[in-house]
PDB file of C-alpha atoms and ligand atoms in Angstrom:
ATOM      1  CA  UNK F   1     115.909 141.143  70.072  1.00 30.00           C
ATOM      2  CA  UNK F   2     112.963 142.868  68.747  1.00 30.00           C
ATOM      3  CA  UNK F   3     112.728 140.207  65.894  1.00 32.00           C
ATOM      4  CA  UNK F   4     112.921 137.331  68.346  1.00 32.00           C
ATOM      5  CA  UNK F   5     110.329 139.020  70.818  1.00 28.00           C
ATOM      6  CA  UNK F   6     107.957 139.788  67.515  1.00 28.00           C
ATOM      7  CA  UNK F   7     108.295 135.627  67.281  1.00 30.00           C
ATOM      8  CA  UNK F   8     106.668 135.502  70.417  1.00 28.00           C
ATOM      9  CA  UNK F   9     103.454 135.997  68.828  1.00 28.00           C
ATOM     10  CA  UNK F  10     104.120 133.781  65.924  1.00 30.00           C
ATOM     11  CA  UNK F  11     101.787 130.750  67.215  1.00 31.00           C
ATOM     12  CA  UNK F  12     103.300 128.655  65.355  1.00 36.00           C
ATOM     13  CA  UNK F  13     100.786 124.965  65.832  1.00 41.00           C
ATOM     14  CA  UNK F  14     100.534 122.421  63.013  1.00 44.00           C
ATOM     15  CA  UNK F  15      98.242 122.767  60.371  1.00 47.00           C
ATOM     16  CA  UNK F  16      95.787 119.691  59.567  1.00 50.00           C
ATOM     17  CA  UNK F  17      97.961 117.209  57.786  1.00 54.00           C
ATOM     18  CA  UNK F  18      97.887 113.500  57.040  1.00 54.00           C
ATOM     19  CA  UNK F  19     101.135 111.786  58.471  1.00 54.00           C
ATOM     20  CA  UNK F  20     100.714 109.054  55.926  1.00 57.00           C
ATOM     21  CA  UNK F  21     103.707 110.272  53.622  1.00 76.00           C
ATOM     22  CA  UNK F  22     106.504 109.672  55.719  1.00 82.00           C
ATOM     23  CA  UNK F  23     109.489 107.599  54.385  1.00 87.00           C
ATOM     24  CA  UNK F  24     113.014 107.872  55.416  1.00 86.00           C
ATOM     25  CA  UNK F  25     115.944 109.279  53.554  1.00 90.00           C
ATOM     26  CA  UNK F  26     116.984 107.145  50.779  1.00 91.00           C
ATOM     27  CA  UNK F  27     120.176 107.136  48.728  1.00 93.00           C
ATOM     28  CA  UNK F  28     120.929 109.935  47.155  1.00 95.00           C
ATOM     29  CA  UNK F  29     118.855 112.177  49.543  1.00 95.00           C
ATOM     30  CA  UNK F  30     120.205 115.179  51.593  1.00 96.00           C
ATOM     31  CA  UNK F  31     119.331 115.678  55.079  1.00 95.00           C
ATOM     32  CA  UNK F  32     120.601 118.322  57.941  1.00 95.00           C
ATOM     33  CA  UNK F  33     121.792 119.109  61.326  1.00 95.00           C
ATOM     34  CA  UNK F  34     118.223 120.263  61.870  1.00 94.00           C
ATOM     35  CA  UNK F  35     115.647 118.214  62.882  1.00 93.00           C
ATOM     36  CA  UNK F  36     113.339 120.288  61.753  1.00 93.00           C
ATOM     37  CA  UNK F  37     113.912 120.484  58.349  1.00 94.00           C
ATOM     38  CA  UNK F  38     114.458 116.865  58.521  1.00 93.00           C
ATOM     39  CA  UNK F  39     111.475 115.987  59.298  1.00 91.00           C
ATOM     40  CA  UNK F  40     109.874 117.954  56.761  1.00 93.00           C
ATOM     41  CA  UNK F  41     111.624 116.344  53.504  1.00 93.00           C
ATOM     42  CA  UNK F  42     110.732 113.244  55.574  1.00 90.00           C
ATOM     43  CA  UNK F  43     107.348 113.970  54.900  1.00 90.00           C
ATOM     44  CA  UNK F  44     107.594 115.479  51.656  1.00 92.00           C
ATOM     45  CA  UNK F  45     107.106 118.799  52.780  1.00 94.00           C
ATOM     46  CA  UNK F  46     109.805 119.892  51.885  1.00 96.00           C
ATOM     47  CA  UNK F  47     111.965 118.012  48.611  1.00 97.00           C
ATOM     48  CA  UNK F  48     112.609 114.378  49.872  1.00 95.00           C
ATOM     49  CA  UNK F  49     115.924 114.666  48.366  1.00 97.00           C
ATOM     50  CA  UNK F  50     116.967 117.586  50.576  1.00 97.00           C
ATOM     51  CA  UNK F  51     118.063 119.396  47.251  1.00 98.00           C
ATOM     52  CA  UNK F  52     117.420 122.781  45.539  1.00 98.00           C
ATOM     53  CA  UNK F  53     115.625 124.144  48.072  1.00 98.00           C
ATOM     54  CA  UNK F  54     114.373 127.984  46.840  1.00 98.00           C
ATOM     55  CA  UNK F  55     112.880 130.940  48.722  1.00 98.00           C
ATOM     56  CA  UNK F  56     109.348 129.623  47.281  1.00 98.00           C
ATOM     57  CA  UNK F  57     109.970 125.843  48.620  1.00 98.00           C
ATOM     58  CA  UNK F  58     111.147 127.125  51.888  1.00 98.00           C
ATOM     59  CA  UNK F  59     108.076 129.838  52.347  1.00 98.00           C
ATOM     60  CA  UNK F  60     105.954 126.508  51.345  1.00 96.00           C
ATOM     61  CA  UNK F  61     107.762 124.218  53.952  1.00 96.00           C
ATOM     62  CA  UNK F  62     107.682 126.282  57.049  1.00 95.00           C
ATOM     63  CA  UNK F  63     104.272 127.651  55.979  1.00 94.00           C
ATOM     64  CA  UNK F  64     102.753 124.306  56.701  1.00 91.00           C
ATOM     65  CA  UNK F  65     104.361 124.813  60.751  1.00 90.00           C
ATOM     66  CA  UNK F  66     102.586 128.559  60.382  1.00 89.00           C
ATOM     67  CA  UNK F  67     105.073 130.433  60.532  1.00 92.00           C
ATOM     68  CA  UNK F  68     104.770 133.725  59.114  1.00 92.00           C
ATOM     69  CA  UNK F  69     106.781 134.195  55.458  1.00 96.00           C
ATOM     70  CA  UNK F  70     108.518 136.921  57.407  1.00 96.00           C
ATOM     71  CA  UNK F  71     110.385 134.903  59.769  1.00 94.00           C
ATOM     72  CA  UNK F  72     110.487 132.018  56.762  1.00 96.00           C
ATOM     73  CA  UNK F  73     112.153 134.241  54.650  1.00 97.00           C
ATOM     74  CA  UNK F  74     114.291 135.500  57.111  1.00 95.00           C
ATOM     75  CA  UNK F  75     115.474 131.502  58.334  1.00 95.00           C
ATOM     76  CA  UNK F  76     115.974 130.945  54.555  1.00 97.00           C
ATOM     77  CA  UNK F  77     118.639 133.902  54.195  1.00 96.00           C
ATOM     78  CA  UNK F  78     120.500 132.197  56.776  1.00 95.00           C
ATOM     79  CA  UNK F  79     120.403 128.885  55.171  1.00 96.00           C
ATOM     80  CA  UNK F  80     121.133 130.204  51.725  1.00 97.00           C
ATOM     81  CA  UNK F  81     124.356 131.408  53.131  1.00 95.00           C
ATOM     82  CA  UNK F  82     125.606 127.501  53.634  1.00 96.00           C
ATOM     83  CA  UNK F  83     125.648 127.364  49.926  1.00 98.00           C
ATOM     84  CA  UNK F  84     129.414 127.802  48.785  1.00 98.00           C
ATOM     85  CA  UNK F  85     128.244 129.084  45.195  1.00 98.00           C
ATOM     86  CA  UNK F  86     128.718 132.640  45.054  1.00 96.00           C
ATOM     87  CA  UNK F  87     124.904 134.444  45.018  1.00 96.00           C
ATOM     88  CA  UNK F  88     123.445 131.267  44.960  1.00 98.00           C
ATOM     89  CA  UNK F  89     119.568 131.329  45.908  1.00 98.00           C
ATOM     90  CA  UNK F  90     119.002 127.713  46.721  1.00 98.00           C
ATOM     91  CA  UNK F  91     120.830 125.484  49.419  1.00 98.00           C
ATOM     92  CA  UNK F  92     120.752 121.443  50.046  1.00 98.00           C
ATOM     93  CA  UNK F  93     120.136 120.032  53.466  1.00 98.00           C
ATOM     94  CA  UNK F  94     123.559 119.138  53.317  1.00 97.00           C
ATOM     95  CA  UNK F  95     124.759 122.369  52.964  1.00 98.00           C
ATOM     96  CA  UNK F  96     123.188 123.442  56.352  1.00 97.00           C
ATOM     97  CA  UNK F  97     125.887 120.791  57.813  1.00 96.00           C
ATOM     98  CA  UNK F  98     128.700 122.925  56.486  1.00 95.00           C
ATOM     99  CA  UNK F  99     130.871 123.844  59.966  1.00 93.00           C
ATOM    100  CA  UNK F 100     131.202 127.138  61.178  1.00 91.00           C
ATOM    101  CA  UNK F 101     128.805 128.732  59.284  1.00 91.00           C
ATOM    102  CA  UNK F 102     125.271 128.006  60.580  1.00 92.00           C
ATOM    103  CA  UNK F 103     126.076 124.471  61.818  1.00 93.00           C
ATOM    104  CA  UNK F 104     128.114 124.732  65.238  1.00 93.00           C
ATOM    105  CA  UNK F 105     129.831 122.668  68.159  1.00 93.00           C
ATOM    106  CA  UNK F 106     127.800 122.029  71.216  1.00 94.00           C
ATOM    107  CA  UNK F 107     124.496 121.025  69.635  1.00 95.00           C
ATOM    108  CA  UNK F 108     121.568 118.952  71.390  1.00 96.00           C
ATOM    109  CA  UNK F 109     121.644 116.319  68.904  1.00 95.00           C
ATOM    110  CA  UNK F 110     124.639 116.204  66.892  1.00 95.00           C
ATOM    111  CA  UNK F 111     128.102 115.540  67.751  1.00 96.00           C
ATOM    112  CA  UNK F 112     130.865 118.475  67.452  1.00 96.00           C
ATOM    113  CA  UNK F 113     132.524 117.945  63.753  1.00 96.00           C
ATOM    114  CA  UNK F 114     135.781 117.516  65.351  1.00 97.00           C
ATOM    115  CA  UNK F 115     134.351 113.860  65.634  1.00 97.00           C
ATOM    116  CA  UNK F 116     133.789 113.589  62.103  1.00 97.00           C
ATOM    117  CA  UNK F 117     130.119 112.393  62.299  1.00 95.00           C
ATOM    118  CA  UNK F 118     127.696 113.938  59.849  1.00 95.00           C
ATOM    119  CA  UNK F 119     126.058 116.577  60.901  1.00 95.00           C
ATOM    120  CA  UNK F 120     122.843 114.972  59.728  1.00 94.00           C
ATOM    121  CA  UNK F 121     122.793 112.280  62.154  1.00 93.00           C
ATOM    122  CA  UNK F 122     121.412 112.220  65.433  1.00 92.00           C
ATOM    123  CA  UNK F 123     123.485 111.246  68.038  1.00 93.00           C
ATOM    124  CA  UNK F 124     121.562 109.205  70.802  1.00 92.00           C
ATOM    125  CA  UNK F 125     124.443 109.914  73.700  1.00 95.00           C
ATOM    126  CA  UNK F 126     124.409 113.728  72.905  1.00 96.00           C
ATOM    127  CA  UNK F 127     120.812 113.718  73.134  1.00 96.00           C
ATOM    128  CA  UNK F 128     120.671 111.256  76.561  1.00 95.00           C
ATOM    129  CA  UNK F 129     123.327 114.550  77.707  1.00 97.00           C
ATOM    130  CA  UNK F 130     120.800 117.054  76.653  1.00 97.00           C
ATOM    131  CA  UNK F 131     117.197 115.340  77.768  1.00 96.00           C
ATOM    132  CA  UNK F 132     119.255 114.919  81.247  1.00 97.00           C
ATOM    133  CA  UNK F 133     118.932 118.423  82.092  1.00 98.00           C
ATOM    134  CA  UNK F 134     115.411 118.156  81.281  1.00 97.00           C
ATOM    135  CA  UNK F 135     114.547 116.804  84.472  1.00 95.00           C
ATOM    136  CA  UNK F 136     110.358 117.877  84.638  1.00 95.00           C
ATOM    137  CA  UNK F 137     107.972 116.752  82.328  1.00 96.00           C
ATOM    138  CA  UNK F 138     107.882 120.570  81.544  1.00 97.00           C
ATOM    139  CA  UNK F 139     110.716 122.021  79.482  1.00 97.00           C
ATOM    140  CA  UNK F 140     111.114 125.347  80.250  1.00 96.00           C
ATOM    141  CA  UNK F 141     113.638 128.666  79.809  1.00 95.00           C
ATOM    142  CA  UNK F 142     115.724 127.382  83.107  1.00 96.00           C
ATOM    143  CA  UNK F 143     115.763 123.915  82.196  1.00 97.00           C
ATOM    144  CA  UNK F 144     116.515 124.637  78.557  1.00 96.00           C
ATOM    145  CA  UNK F 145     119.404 127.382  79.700  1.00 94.00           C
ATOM    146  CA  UNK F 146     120.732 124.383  81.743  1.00 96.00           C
ATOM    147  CA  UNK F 147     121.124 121.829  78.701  1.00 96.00           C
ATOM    148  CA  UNK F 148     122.575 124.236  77.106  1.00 94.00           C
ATOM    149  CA  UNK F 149     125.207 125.486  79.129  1.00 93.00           C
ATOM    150  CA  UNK F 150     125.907 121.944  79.891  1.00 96.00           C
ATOM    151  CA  UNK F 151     126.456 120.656  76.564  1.00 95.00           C
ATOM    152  CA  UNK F 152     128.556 124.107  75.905  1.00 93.00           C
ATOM    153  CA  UNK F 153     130.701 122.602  79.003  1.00 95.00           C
ATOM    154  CA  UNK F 154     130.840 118.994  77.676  1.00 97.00           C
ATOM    155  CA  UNK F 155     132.151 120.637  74.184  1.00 95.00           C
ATOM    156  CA  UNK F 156     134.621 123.344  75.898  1.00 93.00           C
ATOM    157  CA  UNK F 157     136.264 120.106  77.647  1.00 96.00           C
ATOM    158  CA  UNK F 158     135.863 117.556  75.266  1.00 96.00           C
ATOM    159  CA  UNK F 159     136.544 118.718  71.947  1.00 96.00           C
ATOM    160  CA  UNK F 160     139.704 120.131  71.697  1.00 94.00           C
ATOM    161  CA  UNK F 161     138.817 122.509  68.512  1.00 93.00           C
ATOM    162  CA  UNK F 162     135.743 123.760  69.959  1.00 92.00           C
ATOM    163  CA  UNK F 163     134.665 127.104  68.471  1.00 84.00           C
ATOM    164  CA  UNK F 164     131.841 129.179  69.059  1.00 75.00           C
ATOM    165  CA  UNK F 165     132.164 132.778  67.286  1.00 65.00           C
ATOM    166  CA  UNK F 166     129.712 134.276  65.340  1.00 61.00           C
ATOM    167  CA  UNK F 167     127.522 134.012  68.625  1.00 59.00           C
ATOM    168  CA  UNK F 168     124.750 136.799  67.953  1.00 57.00           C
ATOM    169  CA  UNK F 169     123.931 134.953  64.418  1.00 60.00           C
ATOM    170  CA  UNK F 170     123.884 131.107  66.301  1.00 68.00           C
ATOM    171  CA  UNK F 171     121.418 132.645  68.842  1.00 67.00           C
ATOM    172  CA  UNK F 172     119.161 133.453  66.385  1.00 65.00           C
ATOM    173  CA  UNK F 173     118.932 129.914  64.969  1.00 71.00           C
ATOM    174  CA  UNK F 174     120.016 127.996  67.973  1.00 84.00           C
ATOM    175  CA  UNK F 175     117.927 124.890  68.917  1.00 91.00           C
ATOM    176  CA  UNK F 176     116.624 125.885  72.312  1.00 92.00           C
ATOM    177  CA  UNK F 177     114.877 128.722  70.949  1.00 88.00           C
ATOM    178  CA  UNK F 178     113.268 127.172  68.351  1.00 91.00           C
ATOM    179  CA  UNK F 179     112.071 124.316  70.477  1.00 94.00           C
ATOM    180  CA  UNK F 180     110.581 127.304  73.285  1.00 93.00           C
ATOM    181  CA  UNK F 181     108.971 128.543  70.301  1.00 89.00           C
ATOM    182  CA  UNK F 182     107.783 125.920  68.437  1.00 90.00           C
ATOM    183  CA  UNK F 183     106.396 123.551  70.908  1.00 92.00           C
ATOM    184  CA  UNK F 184     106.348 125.945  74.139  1.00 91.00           C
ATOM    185  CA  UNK F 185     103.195 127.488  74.660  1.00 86.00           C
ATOM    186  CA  UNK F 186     103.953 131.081  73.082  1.00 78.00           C
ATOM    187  CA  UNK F 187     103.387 132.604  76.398  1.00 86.00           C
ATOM    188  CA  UNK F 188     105.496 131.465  78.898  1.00 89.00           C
ATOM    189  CA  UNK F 189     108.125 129.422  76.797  1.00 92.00           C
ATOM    190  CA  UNK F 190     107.039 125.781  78.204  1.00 95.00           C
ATOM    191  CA  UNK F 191     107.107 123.078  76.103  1.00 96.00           C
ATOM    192  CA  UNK F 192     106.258 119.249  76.760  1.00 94.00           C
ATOM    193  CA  UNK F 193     109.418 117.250  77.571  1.00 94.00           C
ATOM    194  CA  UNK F 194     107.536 113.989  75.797  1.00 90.00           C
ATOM    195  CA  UNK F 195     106.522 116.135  72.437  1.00 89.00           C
ATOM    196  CA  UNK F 196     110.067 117.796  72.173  1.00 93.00           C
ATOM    197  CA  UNK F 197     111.977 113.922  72.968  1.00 91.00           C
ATOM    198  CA  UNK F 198     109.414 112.442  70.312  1.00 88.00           C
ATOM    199  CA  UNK F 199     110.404 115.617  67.694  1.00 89.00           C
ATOM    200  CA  UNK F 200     114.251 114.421  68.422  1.00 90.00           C
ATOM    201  CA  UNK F 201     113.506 110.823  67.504  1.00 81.00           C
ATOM    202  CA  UNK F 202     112.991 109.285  71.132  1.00 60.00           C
ATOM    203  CA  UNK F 203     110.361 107.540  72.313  1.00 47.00           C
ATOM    204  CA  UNK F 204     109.171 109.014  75.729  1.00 39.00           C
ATOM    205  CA  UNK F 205     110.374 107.502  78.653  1.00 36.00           C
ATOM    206  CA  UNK F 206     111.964 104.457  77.514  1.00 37.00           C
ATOM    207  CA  UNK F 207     115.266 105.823  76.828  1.00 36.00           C
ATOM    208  CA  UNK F 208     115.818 103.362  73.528  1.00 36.00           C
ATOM    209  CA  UNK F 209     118.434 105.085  71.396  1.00 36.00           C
ATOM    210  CA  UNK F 210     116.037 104.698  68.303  1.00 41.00           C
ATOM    211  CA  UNK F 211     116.692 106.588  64.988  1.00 41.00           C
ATOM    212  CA  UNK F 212     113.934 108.647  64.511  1.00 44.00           C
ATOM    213  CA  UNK F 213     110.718 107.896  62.879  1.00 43.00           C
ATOM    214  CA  UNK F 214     110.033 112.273  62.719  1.00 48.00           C
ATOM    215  CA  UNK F 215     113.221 113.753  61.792  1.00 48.00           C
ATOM    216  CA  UNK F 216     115.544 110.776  61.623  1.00 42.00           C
TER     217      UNK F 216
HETATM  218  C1  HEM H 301     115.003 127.625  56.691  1.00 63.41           C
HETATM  219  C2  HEM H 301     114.783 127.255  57.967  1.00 63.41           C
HETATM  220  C3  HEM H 301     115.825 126.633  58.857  1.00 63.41           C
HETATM  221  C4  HEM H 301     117.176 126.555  58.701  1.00 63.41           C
HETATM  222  C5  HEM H 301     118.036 127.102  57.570  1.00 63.41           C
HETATM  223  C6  HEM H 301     117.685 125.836  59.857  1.00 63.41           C
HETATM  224  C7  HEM H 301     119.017 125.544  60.053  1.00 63.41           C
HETATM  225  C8  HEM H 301     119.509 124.849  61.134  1.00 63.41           C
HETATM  226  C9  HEM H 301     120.885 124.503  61.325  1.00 63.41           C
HETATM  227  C10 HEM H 301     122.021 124.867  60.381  1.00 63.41           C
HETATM  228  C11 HEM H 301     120.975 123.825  62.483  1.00 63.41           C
HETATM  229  C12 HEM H 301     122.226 123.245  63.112  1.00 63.41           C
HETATM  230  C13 HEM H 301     122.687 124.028  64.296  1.00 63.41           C
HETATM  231  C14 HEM H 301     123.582 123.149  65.138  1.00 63.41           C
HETATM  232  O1  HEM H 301     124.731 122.926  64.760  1.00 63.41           O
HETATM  233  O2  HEM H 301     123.114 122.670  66.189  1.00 63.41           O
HETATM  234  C15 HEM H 301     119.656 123.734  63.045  1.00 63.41           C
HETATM  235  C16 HEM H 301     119.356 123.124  64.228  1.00 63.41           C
HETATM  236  C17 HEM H 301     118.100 123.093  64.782  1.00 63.41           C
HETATM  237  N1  HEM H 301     116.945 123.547  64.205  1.00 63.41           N
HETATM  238 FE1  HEM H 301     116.791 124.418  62.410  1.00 63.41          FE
HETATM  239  N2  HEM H 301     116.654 125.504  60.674  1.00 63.41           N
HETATM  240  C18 HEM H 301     115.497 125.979  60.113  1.00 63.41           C
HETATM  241  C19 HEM H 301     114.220 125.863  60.632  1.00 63.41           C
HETATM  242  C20 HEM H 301     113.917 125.328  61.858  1.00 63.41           C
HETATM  243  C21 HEM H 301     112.606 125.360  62.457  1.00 63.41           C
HETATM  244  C22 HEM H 301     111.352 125.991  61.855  1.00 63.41           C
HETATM  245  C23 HEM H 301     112.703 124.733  63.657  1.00 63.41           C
HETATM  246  C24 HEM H 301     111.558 124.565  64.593  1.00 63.41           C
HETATM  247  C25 HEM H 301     111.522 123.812  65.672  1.00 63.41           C
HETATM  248  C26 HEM H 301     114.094 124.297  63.820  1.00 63.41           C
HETATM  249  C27 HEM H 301     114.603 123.605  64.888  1.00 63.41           C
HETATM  250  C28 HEM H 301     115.923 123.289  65.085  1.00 63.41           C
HETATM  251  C29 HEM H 301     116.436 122.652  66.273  1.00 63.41           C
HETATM  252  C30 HEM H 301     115.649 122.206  67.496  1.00 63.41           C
HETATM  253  C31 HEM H 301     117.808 122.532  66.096  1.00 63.41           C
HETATM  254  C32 HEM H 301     118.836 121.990  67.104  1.00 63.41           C
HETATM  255  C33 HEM H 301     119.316 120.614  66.835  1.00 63.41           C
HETATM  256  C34 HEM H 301     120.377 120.215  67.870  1.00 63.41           C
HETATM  257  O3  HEM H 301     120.854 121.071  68.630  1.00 63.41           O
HETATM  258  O4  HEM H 301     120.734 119.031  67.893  1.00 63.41           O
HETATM  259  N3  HEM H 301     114.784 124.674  62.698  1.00 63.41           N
HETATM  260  N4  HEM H 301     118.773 124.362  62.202  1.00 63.41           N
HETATM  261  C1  NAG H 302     106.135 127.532  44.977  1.00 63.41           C
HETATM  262  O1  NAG H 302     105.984 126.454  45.851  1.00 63.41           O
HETATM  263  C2  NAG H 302     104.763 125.777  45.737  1.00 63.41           C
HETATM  264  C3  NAG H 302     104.726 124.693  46.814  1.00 63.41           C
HETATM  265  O2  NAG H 302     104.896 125.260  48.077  1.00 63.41           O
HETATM  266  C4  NAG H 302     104.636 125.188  44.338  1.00 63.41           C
HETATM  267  O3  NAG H 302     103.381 124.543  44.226  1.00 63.41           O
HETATM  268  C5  NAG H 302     104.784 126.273  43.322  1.00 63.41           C
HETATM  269  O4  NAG H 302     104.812 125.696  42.026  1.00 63.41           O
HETATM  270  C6  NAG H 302     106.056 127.043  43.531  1.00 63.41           C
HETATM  271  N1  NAG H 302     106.138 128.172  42.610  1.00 63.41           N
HETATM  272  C7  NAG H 302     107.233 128.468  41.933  1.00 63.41           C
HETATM  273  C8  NAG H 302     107.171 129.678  41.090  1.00 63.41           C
HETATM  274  O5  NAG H 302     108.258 127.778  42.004  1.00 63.41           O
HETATM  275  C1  NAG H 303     127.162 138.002  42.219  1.00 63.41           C
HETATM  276  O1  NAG H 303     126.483 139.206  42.466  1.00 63.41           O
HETATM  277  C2  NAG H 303     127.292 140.355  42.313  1.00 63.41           C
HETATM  278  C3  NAG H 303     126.491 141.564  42.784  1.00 63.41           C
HETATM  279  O2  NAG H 303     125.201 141.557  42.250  1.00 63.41           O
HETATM  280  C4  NAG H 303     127.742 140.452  40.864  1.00 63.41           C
HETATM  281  O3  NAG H 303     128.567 141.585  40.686  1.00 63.41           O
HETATM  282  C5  NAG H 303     128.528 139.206  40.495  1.00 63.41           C
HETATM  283  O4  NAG H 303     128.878 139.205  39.120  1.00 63.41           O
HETATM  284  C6  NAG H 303     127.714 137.953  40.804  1.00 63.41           C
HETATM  285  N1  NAG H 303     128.556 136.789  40.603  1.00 63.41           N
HETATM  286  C7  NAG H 303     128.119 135.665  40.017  1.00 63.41           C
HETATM  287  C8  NAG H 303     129.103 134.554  39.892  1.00 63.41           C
HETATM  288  O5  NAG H 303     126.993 135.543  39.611  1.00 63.41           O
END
């Protein structure tokens, strides 16, 4: 807990870069259950290809979000541990996708593997679950508890090999505290519905079930 509250301070805004560099994943090219790291090989911030990524190329990435090589170095010990090769000090995007081991049931975005969807893609009727319980234009720690409590309820009684062990080490990385962090205000953990639908791939308001032009 001490980590996570020393994240608090971690204000963790965009630095100055051009957009212009997007493209979507082409064949061939690796992407994740994680939006986030999506998003970044979108843009070329991290390897297009979603391949080979190192402790350098990962302190690089996230750098460019702010955050603090600490807590980059700590996210990439995580990931690393997706990577099947014993001692292996890279993973792939795709790697992060591997079930059970970072990647887990009940996600925001992504439906539970027992479907047998990639992990990588977003899945507009999860997401229209999740944004549901969003129900201000303010996302904040009740709202967020809410979604995901819900979709853990929508997984317990859908998905009849649901799992969720390992609980302490899915906190850590889970989606709703990366989004309070990320795009709440530091402070008091509120973050803009619009900015955090628009991160997911939606376009505000309209509802379109739209692949996404961020982290697609
Ligand atoms: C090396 C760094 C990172 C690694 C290894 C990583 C890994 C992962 C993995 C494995 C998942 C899938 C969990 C699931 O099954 O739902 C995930 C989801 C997610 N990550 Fe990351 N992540 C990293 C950095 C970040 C950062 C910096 C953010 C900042 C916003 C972020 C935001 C998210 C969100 C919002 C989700 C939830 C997606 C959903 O529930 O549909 N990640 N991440
Ligand atoms: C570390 O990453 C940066 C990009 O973030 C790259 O320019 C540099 O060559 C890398 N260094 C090594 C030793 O791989
Ligand atoms: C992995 O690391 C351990 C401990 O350093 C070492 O004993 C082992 O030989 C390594 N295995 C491989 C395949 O590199």
């Amino acid at each position: 807990m001490a980590r996570i509250a020393s994240l608090l301070i971690v204000v963790a805004s965009c630095q100055a870069y051009s957009f212009h560099h997007w493209s979507p994943p082409g064949p061939g090219d690796l992407r994740a259950p994680c939006p986030m790291m999506n998003t970044l090989s979108n843009h070329g911030i991290l390897p297009h290809n979603g391949r080979n990524i190192d402790l350098n190329t990962t302190l690089g990435g996230l750098g460019m979000l702010n955050l603090e090589p600490e807590l980059a170095g700590y996210l990439f010990d995580f990931g690393v541990l997706t990577n099947p090769e014993l001692n292996a000090t890279t993973f792939t995007l795709q790697h992060l996708g591997n079930h059970n081991i970072l990647e887990h049931d009940a996600s925001f975005s992504r439906r539970d593997a027992y479907f047998g969807q990639d992990p990588s893609f977003f899945d507009a009727a999860t997401f229209a679950e999740t944004r549901s319980y969003w129900h201000s234009p303010i996302i904040d720690v009740n709202t967020m508890a809410r979604a995901r409590v819900e979709r853990l309820k929508t997984s317990i009684s859908g998905n009849p090999e649901y799992s969720m062990s390992k609980i302490g080490t899915r906190i850590s990385l889970d989606g709703s505290v990366a989004i309070l962090l990320m795009f709440g205000d530091g402070e008091t953990l509120r973050a803009p519905k619009e900015f955090v639908t628009y991160f997911f791939g939606e376009w505000p308001a309209s509802g379109m079930p739209t692949r996404s032009l961020v982290s697609t």
